[in-house]
Each structure stands twice: as C-alpha cells, then as structure tokens.
Coordinates of C-alpha atoms and ligand atoms in Angstrom, one line a residue:
X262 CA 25.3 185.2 151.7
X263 CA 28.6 185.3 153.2
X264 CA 28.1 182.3 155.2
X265 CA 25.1 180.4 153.9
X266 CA 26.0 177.5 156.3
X267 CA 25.9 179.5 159.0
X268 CA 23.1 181.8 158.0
X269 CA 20.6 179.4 157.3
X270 CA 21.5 176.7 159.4
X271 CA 18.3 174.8 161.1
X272 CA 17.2 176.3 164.8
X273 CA 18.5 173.3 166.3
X274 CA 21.8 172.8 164.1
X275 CA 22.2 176.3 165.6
X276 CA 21.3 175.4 169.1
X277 CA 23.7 173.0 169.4
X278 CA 26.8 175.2 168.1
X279 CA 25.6 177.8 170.7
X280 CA 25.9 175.7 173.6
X281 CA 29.0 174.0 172.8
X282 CA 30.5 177.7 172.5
X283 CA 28.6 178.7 175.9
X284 CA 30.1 175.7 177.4
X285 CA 33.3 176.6 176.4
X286 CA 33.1 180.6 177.1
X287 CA 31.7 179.8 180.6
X288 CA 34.9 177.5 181.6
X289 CA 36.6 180.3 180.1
X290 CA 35.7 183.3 182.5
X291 CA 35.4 180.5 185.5
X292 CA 38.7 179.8 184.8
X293 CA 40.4 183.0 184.5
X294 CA 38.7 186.0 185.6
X295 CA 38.7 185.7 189.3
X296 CA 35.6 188.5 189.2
X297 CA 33.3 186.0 187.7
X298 CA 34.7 182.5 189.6
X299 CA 33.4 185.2 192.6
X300 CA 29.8 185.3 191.3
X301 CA 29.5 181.4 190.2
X302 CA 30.8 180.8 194.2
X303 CA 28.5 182.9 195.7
X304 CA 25.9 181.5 193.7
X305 CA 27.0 177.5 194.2
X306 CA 27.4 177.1 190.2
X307 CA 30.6 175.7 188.0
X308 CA 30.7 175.6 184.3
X309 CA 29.3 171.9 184.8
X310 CA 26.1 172.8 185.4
X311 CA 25.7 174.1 182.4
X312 CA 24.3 171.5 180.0
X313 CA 21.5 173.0 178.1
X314 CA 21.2 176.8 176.8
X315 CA 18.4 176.9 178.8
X316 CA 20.7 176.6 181.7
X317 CA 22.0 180.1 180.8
X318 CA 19.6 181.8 183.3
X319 CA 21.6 179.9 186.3
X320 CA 24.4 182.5 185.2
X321 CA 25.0 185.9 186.9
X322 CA 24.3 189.0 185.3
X323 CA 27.6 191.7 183.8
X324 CA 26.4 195.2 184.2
X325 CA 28.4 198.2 183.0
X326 CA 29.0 198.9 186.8
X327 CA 31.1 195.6 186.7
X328 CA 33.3 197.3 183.9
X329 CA 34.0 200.3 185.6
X330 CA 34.9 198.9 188.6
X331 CA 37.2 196.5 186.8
X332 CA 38.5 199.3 185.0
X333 CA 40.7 198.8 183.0
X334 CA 41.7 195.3 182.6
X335 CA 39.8 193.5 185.7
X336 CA 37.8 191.6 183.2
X337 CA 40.1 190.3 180.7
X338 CA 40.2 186.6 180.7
X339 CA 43.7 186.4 178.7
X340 CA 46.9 188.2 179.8
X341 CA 48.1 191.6 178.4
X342 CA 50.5 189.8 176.0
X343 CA 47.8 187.8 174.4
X344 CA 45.7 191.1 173.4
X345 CA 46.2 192.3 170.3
X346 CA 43.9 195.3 170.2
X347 CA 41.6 197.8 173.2
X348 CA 39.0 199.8 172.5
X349 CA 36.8 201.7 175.1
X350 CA 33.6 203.7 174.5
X351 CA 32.8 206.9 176.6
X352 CA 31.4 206.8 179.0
X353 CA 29.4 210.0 180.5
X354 CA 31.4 209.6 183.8
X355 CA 34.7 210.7 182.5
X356 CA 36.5 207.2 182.1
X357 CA 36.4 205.0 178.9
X358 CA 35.2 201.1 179.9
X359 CA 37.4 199.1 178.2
X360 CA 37.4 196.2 175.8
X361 CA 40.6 193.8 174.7
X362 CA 40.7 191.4 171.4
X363 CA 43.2 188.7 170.6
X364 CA 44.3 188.0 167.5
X365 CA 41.6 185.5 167.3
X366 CA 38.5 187.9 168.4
X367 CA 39.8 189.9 165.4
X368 CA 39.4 187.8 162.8
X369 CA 36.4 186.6 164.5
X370 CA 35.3 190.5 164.2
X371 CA 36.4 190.8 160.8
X372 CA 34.7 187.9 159.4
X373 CA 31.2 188.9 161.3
X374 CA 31.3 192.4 160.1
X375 CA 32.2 191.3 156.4
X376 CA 28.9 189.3 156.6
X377 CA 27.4 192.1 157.7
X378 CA 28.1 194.5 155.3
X379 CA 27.1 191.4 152.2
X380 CA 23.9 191.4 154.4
X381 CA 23.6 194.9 153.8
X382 CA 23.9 194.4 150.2
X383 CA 27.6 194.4 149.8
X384 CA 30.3 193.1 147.9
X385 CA 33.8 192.0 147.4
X386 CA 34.0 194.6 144.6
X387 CA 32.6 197.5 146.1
X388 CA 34.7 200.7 147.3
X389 CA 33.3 201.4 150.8
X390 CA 33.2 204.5 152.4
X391 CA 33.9 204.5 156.2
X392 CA 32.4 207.7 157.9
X393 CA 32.8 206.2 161.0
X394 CA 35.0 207.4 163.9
X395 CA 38.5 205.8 163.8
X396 CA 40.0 205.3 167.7
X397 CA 38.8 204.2 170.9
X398 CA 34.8 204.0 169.3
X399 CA 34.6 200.7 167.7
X400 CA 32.7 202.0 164.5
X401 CA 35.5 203.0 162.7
X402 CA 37.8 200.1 162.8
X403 CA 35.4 197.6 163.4
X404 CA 33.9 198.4 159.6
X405 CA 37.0 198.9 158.4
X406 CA 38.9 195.5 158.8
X407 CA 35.5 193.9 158.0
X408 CA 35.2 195.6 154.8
X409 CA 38.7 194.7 154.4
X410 CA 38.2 190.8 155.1
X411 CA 35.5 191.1 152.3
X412 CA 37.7 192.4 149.7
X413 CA 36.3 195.4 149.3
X414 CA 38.1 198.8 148.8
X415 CA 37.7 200.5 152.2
X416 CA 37.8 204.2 152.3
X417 CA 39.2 205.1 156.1
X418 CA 37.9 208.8 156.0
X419 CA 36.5 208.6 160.0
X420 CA 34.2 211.4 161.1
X421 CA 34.2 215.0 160.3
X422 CA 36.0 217.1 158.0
X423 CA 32.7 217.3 155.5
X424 CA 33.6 219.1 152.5
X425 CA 36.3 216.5 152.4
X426 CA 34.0 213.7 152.5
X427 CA 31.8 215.0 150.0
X428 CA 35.3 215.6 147.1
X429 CA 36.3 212.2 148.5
X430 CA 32.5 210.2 147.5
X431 CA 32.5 212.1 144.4
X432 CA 35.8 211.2 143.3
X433 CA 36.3 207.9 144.3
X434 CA 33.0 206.3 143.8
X435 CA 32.1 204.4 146.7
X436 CA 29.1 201.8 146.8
X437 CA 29.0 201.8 149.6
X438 CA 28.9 204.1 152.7
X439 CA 28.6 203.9 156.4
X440 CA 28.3 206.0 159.4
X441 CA 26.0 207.2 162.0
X442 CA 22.6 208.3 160.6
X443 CA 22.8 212.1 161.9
X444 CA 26.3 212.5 160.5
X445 CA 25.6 210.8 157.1
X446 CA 22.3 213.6 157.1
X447 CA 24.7 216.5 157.8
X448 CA 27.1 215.3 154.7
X449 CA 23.9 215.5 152.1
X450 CA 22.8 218.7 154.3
X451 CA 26.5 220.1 153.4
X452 CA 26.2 218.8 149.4
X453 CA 22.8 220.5 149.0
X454 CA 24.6 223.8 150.4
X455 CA 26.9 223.3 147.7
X456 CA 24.3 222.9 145.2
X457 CA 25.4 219.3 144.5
X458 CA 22.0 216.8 143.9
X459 CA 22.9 213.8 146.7
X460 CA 20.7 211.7 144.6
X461 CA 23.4 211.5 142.0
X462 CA 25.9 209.7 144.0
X463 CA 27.4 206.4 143.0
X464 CA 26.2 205.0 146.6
X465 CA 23.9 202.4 146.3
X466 CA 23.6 201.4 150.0
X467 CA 24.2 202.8 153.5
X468 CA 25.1 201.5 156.8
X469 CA 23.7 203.2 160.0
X470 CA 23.7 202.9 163.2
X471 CA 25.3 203.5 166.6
X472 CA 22.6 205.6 167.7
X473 CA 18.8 205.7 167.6
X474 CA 17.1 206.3 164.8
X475 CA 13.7 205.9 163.4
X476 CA 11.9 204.6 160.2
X477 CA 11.3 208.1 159.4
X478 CA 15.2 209.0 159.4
X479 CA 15.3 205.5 157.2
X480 CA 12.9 207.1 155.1
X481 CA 14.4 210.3 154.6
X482 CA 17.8 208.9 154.1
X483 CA 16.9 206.8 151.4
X484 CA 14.7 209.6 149.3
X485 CA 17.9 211.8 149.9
X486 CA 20.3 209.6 148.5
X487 CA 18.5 207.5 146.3
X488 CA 19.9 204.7 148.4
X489 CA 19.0 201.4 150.6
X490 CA 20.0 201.9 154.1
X491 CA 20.2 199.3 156.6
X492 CA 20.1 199.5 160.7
X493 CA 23.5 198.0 162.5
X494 CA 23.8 197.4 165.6
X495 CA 26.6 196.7 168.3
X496 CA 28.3 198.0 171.4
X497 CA 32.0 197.5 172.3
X498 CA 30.7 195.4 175.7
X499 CA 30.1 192.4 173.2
X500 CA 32.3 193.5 170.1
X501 CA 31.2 196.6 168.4
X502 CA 29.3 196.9 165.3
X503 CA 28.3 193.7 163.5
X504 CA 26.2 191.7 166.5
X505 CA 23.4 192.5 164.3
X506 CA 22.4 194.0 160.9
X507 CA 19.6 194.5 158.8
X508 CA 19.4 192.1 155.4
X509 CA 19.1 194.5 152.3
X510 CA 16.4 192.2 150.9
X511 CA 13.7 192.6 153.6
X512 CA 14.7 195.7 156.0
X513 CA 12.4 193.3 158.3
X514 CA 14.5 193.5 161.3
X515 CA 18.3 192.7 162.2
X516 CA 20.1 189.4 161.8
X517 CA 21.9 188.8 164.7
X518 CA 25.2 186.8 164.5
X519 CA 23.6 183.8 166.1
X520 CA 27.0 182.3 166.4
X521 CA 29.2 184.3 167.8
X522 CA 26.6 186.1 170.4
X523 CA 23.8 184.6 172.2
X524 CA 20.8 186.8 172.9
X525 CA 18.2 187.0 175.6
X526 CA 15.3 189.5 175.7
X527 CA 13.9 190.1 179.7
X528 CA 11.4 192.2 181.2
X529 CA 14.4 194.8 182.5
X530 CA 12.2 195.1 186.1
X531 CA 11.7 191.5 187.1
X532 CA 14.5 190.2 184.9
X533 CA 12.6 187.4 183.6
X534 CA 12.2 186.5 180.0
X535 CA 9.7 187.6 178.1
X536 CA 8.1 186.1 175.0
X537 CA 9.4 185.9 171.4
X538 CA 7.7 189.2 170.0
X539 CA 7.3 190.9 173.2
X540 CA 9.6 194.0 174.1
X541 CA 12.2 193.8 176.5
X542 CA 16.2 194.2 177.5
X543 CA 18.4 192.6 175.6
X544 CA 21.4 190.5 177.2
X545 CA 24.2 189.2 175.2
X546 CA 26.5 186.3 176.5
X547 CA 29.6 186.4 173.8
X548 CA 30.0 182.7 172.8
X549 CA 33.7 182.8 171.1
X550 CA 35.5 185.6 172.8
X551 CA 38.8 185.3 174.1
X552 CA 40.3 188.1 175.5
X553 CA 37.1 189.9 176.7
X554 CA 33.8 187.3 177.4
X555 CA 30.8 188.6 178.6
X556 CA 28.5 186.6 180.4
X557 CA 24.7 187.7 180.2
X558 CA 25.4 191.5 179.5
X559 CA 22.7 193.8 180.3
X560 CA 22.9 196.0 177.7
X561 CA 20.4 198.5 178.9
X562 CA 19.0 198.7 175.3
X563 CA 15.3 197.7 173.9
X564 CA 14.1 195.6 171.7
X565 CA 12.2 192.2 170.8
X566 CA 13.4 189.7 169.1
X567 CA 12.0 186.8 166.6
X568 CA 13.0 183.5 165.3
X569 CA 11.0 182.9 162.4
X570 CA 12.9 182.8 158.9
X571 CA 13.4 185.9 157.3
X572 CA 12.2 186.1 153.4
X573 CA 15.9 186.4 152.8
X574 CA 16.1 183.2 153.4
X575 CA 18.2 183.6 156.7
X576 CA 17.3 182.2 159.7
X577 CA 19.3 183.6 162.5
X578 CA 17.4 185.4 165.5
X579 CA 16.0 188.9 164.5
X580 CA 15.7 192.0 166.8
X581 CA 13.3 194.6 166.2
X582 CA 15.0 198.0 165.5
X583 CA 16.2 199.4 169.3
X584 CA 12.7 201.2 170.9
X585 CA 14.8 202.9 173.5
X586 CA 17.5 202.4 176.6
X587 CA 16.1 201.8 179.9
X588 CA 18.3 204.8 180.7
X589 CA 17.2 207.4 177.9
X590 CA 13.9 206.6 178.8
X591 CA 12.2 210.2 179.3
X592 CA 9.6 210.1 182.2
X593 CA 7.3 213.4 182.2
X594 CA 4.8 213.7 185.4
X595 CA 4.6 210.1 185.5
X596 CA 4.4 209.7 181.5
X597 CA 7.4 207.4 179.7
X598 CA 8.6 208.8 176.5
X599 CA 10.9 207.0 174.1
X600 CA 12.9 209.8 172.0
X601 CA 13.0 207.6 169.3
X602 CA 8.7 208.2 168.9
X603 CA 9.5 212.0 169.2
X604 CA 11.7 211.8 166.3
X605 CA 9.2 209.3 164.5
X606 CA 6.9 212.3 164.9
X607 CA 9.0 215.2 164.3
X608 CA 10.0 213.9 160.7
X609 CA 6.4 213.4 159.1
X610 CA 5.6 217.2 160.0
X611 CA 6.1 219.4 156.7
X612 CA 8.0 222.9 157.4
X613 CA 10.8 221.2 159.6
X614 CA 14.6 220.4 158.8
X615 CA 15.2 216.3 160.5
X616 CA 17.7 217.7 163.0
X617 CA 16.2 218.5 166.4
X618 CA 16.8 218.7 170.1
X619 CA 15.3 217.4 173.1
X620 CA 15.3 219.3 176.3
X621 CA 13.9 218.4 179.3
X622 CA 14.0 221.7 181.9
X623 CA 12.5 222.2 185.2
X624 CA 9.6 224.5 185.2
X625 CA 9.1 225.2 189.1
X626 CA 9.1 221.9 190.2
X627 CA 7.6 220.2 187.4
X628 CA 9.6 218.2 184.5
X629 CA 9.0 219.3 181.1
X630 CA 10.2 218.8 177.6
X631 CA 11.1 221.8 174.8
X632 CA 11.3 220.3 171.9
X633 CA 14.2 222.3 169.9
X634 CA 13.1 222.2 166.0
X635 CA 14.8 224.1 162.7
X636 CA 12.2 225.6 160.1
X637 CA 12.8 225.2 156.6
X638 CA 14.6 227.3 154.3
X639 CA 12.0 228.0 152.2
X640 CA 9.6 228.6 155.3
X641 CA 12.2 230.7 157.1
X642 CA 12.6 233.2 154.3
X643 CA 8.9 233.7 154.4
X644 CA 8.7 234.7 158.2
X645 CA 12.3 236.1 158.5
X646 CA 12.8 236.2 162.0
X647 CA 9.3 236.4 162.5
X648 CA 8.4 233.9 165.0
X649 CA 5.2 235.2 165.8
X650 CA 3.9 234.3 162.4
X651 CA 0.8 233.4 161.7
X652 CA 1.9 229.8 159.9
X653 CA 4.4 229.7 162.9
X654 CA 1.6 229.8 165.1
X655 CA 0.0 227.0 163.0
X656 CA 2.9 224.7 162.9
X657 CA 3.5 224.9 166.4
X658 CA -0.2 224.1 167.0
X659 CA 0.4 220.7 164.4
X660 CA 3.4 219.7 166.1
X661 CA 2.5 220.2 170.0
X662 CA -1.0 218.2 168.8
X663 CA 0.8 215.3 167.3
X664 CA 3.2 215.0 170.0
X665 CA -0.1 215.0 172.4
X666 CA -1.3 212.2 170.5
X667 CA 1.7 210.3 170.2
X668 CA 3.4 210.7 173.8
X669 CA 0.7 212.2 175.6
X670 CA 2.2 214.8 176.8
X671 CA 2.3 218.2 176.5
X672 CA 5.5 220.0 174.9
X673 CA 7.0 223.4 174.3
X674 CA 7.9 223.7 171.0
X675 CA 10.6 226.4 170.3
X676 CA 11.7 227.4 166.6
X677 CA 15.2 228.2 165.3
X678 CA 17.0 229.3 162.4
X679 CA 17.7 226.7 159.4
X680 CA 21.3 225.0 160.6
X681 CA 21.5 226.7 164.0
X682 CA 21.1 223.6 166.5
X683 CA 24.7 221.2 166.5
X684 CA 25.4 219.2 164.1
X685 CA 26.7 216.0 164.6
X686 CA 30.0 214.3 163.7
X687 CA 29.5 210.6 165.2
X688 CA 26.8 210.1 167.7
X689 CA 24.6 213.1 167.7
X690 CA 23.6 214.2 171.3
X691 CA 19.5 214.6 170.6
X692 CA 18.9 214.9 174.6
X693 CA 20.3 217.7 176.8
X694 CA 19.1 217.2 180.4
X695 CA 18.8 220.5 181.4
X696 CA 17.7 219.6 185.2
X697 CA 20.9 217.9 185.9
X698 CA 22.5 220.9 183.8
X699 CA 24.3 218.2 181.8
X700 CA 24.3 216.9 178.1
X701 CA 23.7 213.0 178.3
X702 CA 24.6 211.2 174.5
X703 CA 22.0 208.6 173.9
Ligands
DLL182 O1 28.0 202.2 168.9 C1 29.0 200.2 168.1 C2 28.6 200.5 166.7 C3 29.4 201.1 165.8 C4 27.3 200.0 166.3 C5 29.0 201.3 164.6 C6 26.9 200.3 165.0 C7 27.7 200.9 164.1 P1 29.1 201.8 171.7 O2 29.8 203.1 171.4 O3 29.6 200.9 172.7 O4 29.2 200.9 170.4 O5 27.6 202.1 171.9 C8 26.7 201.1 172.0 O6 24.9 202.4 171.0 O7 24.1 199.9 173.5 C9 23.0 201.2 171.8 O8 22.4 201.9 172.8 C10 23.5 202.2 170.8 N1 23.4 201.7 169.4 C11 24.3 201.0 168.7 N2 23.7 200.6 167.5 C12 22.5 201.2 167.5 C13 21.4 201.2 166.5 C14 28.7 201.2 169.1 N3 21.5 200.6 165.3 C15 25.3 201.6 172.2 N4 20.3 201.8 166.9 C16 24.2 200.5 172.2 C17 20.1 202.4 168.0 C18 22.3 201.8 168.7 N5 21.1 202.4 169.0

C-alpha cells in the first residue's frame, strides 16, 4: 500500500479525520466564496453548526448549474495568484466548467493518484503508459504527475495517434498502461490489424475509466491483453481521476480516497440517503481543497457504496462500479434503460466486434432504440454484404431476444461492416440522441 495508515485506518480513526477536514473546508467556502456564505444565509447555518459528519446534510447542495453560472472563476475560494493550475471538462453546452488547484491541491492530487495507480497494482519501478488526453480533461495530467510522484517512468503519449502508441508500448516496455476503456480496445483492435498478438505485451495492468464500462468490457480487455485491469473513477468537479479506484487484489469495487473526499449516496428524487448497499447518487463534499471546494456535489452519477473491509485489507468506503447517470438514463415508453446493461449484453453475444452504438430515433411519435452493432470479420466474409442472411437473421433474432429479456424492451438491431461505426480516442460517444438531432457523450 501506498499509505497503509491511511488505507487501513479504523472507521472511526477515519471519521474523525473527515470531520476535522469538513470543518475546516466548510469555514473555507463560508469564508470566501460569497456564492456559498449566500446559501448557508438563506438557510440560517455557519460553519459552527457543524459538529458531527452527520451534520453534513444541514449543507446546501453544488449542482453543475452552480458552475456554469459561476463560470469561470465564481467558485474559487483562493485568489487567481494562489492557483497554480485550471482544468475544465466539456461540457455539451459549448462552455468548459472550470476547476483551479493551488500548489497544495496538486500535491494533494499527485499523492492520491500515486496511491491509486499502487492500488491498481503499480509500482515505483514501472514505466507507465499514459493514453490519456493531456489538456483541459483531467485524465491526462492527473495520471501523469501521479505516476510521477510514485517514481515511476511515465510515458506522456495522450490520446490518438495509434500506430504511434502501438511502436511506443512495444519499444519501451511499459507495465503499465492507462486510458479510457474504448480507446485502449481500439489500440489492440489496430495491433491485431497489424498482425501483432496484444497478448504479448509487456503490460501487466490497465487503468480505465472516465466513461462507462461494463464487466464484460473488463472481461474482454483482460483476455485481449493478457492483463489485470482496474475501474478509476473521478470527475474534475471534485479533482479528476483518483477519487476512487479498484484494488488489483480483489476487483471488488473502488476504494475511494476516504480522506481527501467525503461521499454520500441519496435517492436522486427525494434526496435522502439511502442505505449502505442500496443504489443511489453519489455526492462528494472535497475535504482538503483549496482553491476549488465543493460542498455536497451532485454528481449526477450511480452507484452504491459499502464500508466493510475489502480482502485487500483496506478499509476505506467502496463504490460499486457506476450503474448509470441520472442524465444518460434512457427511458423507452415508460421503460428505464441503463446503457451500461445494453453493453453488458451486447458483449456476451458471439458474431459481434465490442464497439457499438446506441440510437434512440423517433418512430412517429414513439421513442425507440436502434442498436448500431459491427459483425465479425470472420462472419462478415461469410455474408459479404449480405444482410439478409440467413445467420443474420438468426443473430438478429438472439440479440433483439436478450435485449427483451434484459431491458425489456424491444430494439432495432441494425448490422454494419467490421470497423465502420467511430472509433474512439478518449471518451467514446456510445449514445446519439437522434430525437434532439444531437450527439450527447455519456
Ligand atoms: O473523466 C476524470 C477521469 C479521468 C476519471 C481519467 C477517470 C480516469 P470528467 O471529464 O469531469 O472527469 O468526467 C466525469 O465521467 O461524472 C462519470 O459520469 C464519468 N466517469 C468517470 N470515471 C468513470 C468510470 C473524468 N470509472 C464523469 N466509470 C463522471 C464510469 C466514469 N463513468
């Protein structure tokens, strides 16, 4: 571990850390960001009312809404000379929200994400690829100055530019590799073209996240790259990546930096909390921020979470890997459908290439979903351009009955050509809302 102290520290040894930072984080924004001393006001609090974490649900809620109208430095709680870095993520609106870090947040960052890669099975030694985006997204440097912090040999290739990627991990013989899960799949999709085995790699262990993806894509990572890959999580609201990551030992759910970030899960319609185990939104309040706190962020993304000790041996608070958004949540005549199940489906059917798009169309005045899928090679060059084939049929006939069974509802399957739908780079866009005539990155 890379803080066994802080790792395995007892629930209440942890407790009490947390609420000294909250303490400190609330007198913070009270203090200097004239947008929250509004909401405590209105609501008749000050940071003295705060005297157990339990007192946490006295505080006002941060939505994304609150960024962008506080765009671009409303909520900063230090002044511009004290920031030391911004990032912003984009948004689908057209304007970035932005984030700030002082010098201390960095380290802070650093030091979090350093755990988090020796959680993922990491070490000082490694060389450590970074297929990440470099720039405003946080992926890219977030990884990067915590691989650096560990020691290891960070590789700062970003996103893109495959064939480069692929001379770059043969030749320099990284460990260790991260990026989002769909680019990372079109990387061994590119070395299979080239007729190179990605099972022959020197990596040994993968870091993904940054967008939804399911046990299957785990699955399928893992047999293509004869690798261990682990689930991070993050947005740039409360850092970037790092608030939470999978242990390498048990895969049993992410260990979330119980230190720096404290977590609540609520039932995202009534806002109250729900039960260790049970499903809901999760809300950060940042606990050692400087230049950018957040105070109970409704992060619009869902999960559960549990406290029991992980057989790793750590016992900060797990989450469940993320179910969904409340957003990306797709509703067909009155039925909810996570995208994530679609692609837990899509990847245990036989015939199909992992890379798939969801459309949801109009069909008169009824909602419905066309699931875009790829064939296999070997498949395609038995049918050709044949997609009135008989074991087209048939596979369309598996897929729409699985998807019945698993979403209940009925969808449009429509076939395409091996490597014809986009390919992704960073996050890959898996819905494309065809009603609203826009493409919406989830
Ligand atoms: O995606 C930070 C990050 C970078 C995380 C690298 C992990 C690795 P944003 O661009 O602000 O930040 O997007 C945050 O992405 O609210 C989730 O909806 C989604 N997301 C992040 N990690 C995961 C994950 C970065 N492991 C938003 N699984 C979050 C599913 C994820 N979704």
């Amino acid at each position: 571990m890379y803080n066994p102290e802080i790792e395995t520290a007892s629930r209440s040894e942890m407790e009490a850390l947390q609420l000294n930072r909250l303490q400190q984080t609330v007198k913070r924004v009270y203090e200097n960001v004239p947008f929250y001393k509004d909401k405590f006001d209105e609501l008749g609090i000050t940071p003295e009312d705060i005297k157990s974490l339990e007192d946490i649900t006295k505080l006002p809620f941060t939505k994304k809404k609150d960024l962008r109208d506080q765009y671009p430095y409303g909520l900063f709680a230090v002044p511009l000379e004290e920031v030391n870095r911004i990032h912003g993520s984009s948004g689908t609106s057209g304007k970035p929200t932005v984030v700030g870090y002082t010098k201390n947040d960095l380290k802070n960052w650093a030091s979090i994400v350093a755990r988090a890669i020796v959680t993922a099975g990491g070490r000082k030694s490694d060389v450590f690829h970074n297929a990440y985006g470099y720039g405003l997204f946080t992926g890219g440097l977030g990884l990067h100055h915590g691989a650096e912090e560990l020691g290891a040999a960070c590789v700062p290739i970003s996103g893109g530019n495959t064939e480069r990627q692929i001379t770059v991990i043969e030749d320099f013989k990284p460990r260790g590799i991260c990026g989002t899960p769909s680019y990372i799949l079109n990387i061994v999709e590119k070395m299979e073209e080239l007729g190179l085995d990605p099972r022959e790699t020197s990596v040994e262990y993968g870091i993904f996240g940054a967008e939804p993806w399911s046990e299957e894509m785990r699955a399928t990572l893992e047999k293509k790259l004869n690798i261990k890959a682990v689930d991070i999580y993050g947005l740039s609201e409360v850092m970037g990546p790092g608030v939470a990551i999978e242990c390498h030992e048990a895969q049993d759910g992410l260990h979330i930096a119980d230190d720096h970030f404290f977590v609540e899960v609520l039932d995202p319609k009534t806002l109250e909390p729900v039960e260790d185990g049970q499903v809901g939104e999760l809300v950060f309040t940042s606990l050692t921020k400087e230049a950018f706190p957040v105070i109970r962020y409704r992060t619009g993304d869902i999960a559960s979470i549990t406290k029991d000790k992980c057989t790793c041996g750590r016992t900060t608070t797990r989450m469940s890997r993320l179910l969904g958004r409340t957003d990306d949540m797709i509703i067909v005549r009155g039925v909810n459908v996570f995208p994530s199940e679609i692609e837990r489906v899509l990847l245990q059917i036989e015939g199909l290439i992992p890379n798939y798009q969801i459309h949801l169309v109009k069909h008169g005045s009824l909602d419905s979903v066309e699931l875009h899928v790829e064939v296999e090679n070997s498949l395609y060059q038995e049918i050709g351009e044949d997609l009135k084939h008989e074991k087209v049929a048939k596979l369309k006939r598996n897929i729409q009955h699985q998807m019945k069974s698993a979403c209940l509802v009925t969808m449009d399957v429509i076939f395409n050509k091996p490597k014809s739908l986009p390919r992704s780079e960073g996050k890959a866009i898996r819905i494309v809302d065809k009603r609203k005539n826009e493409a919406a990155t989830v």
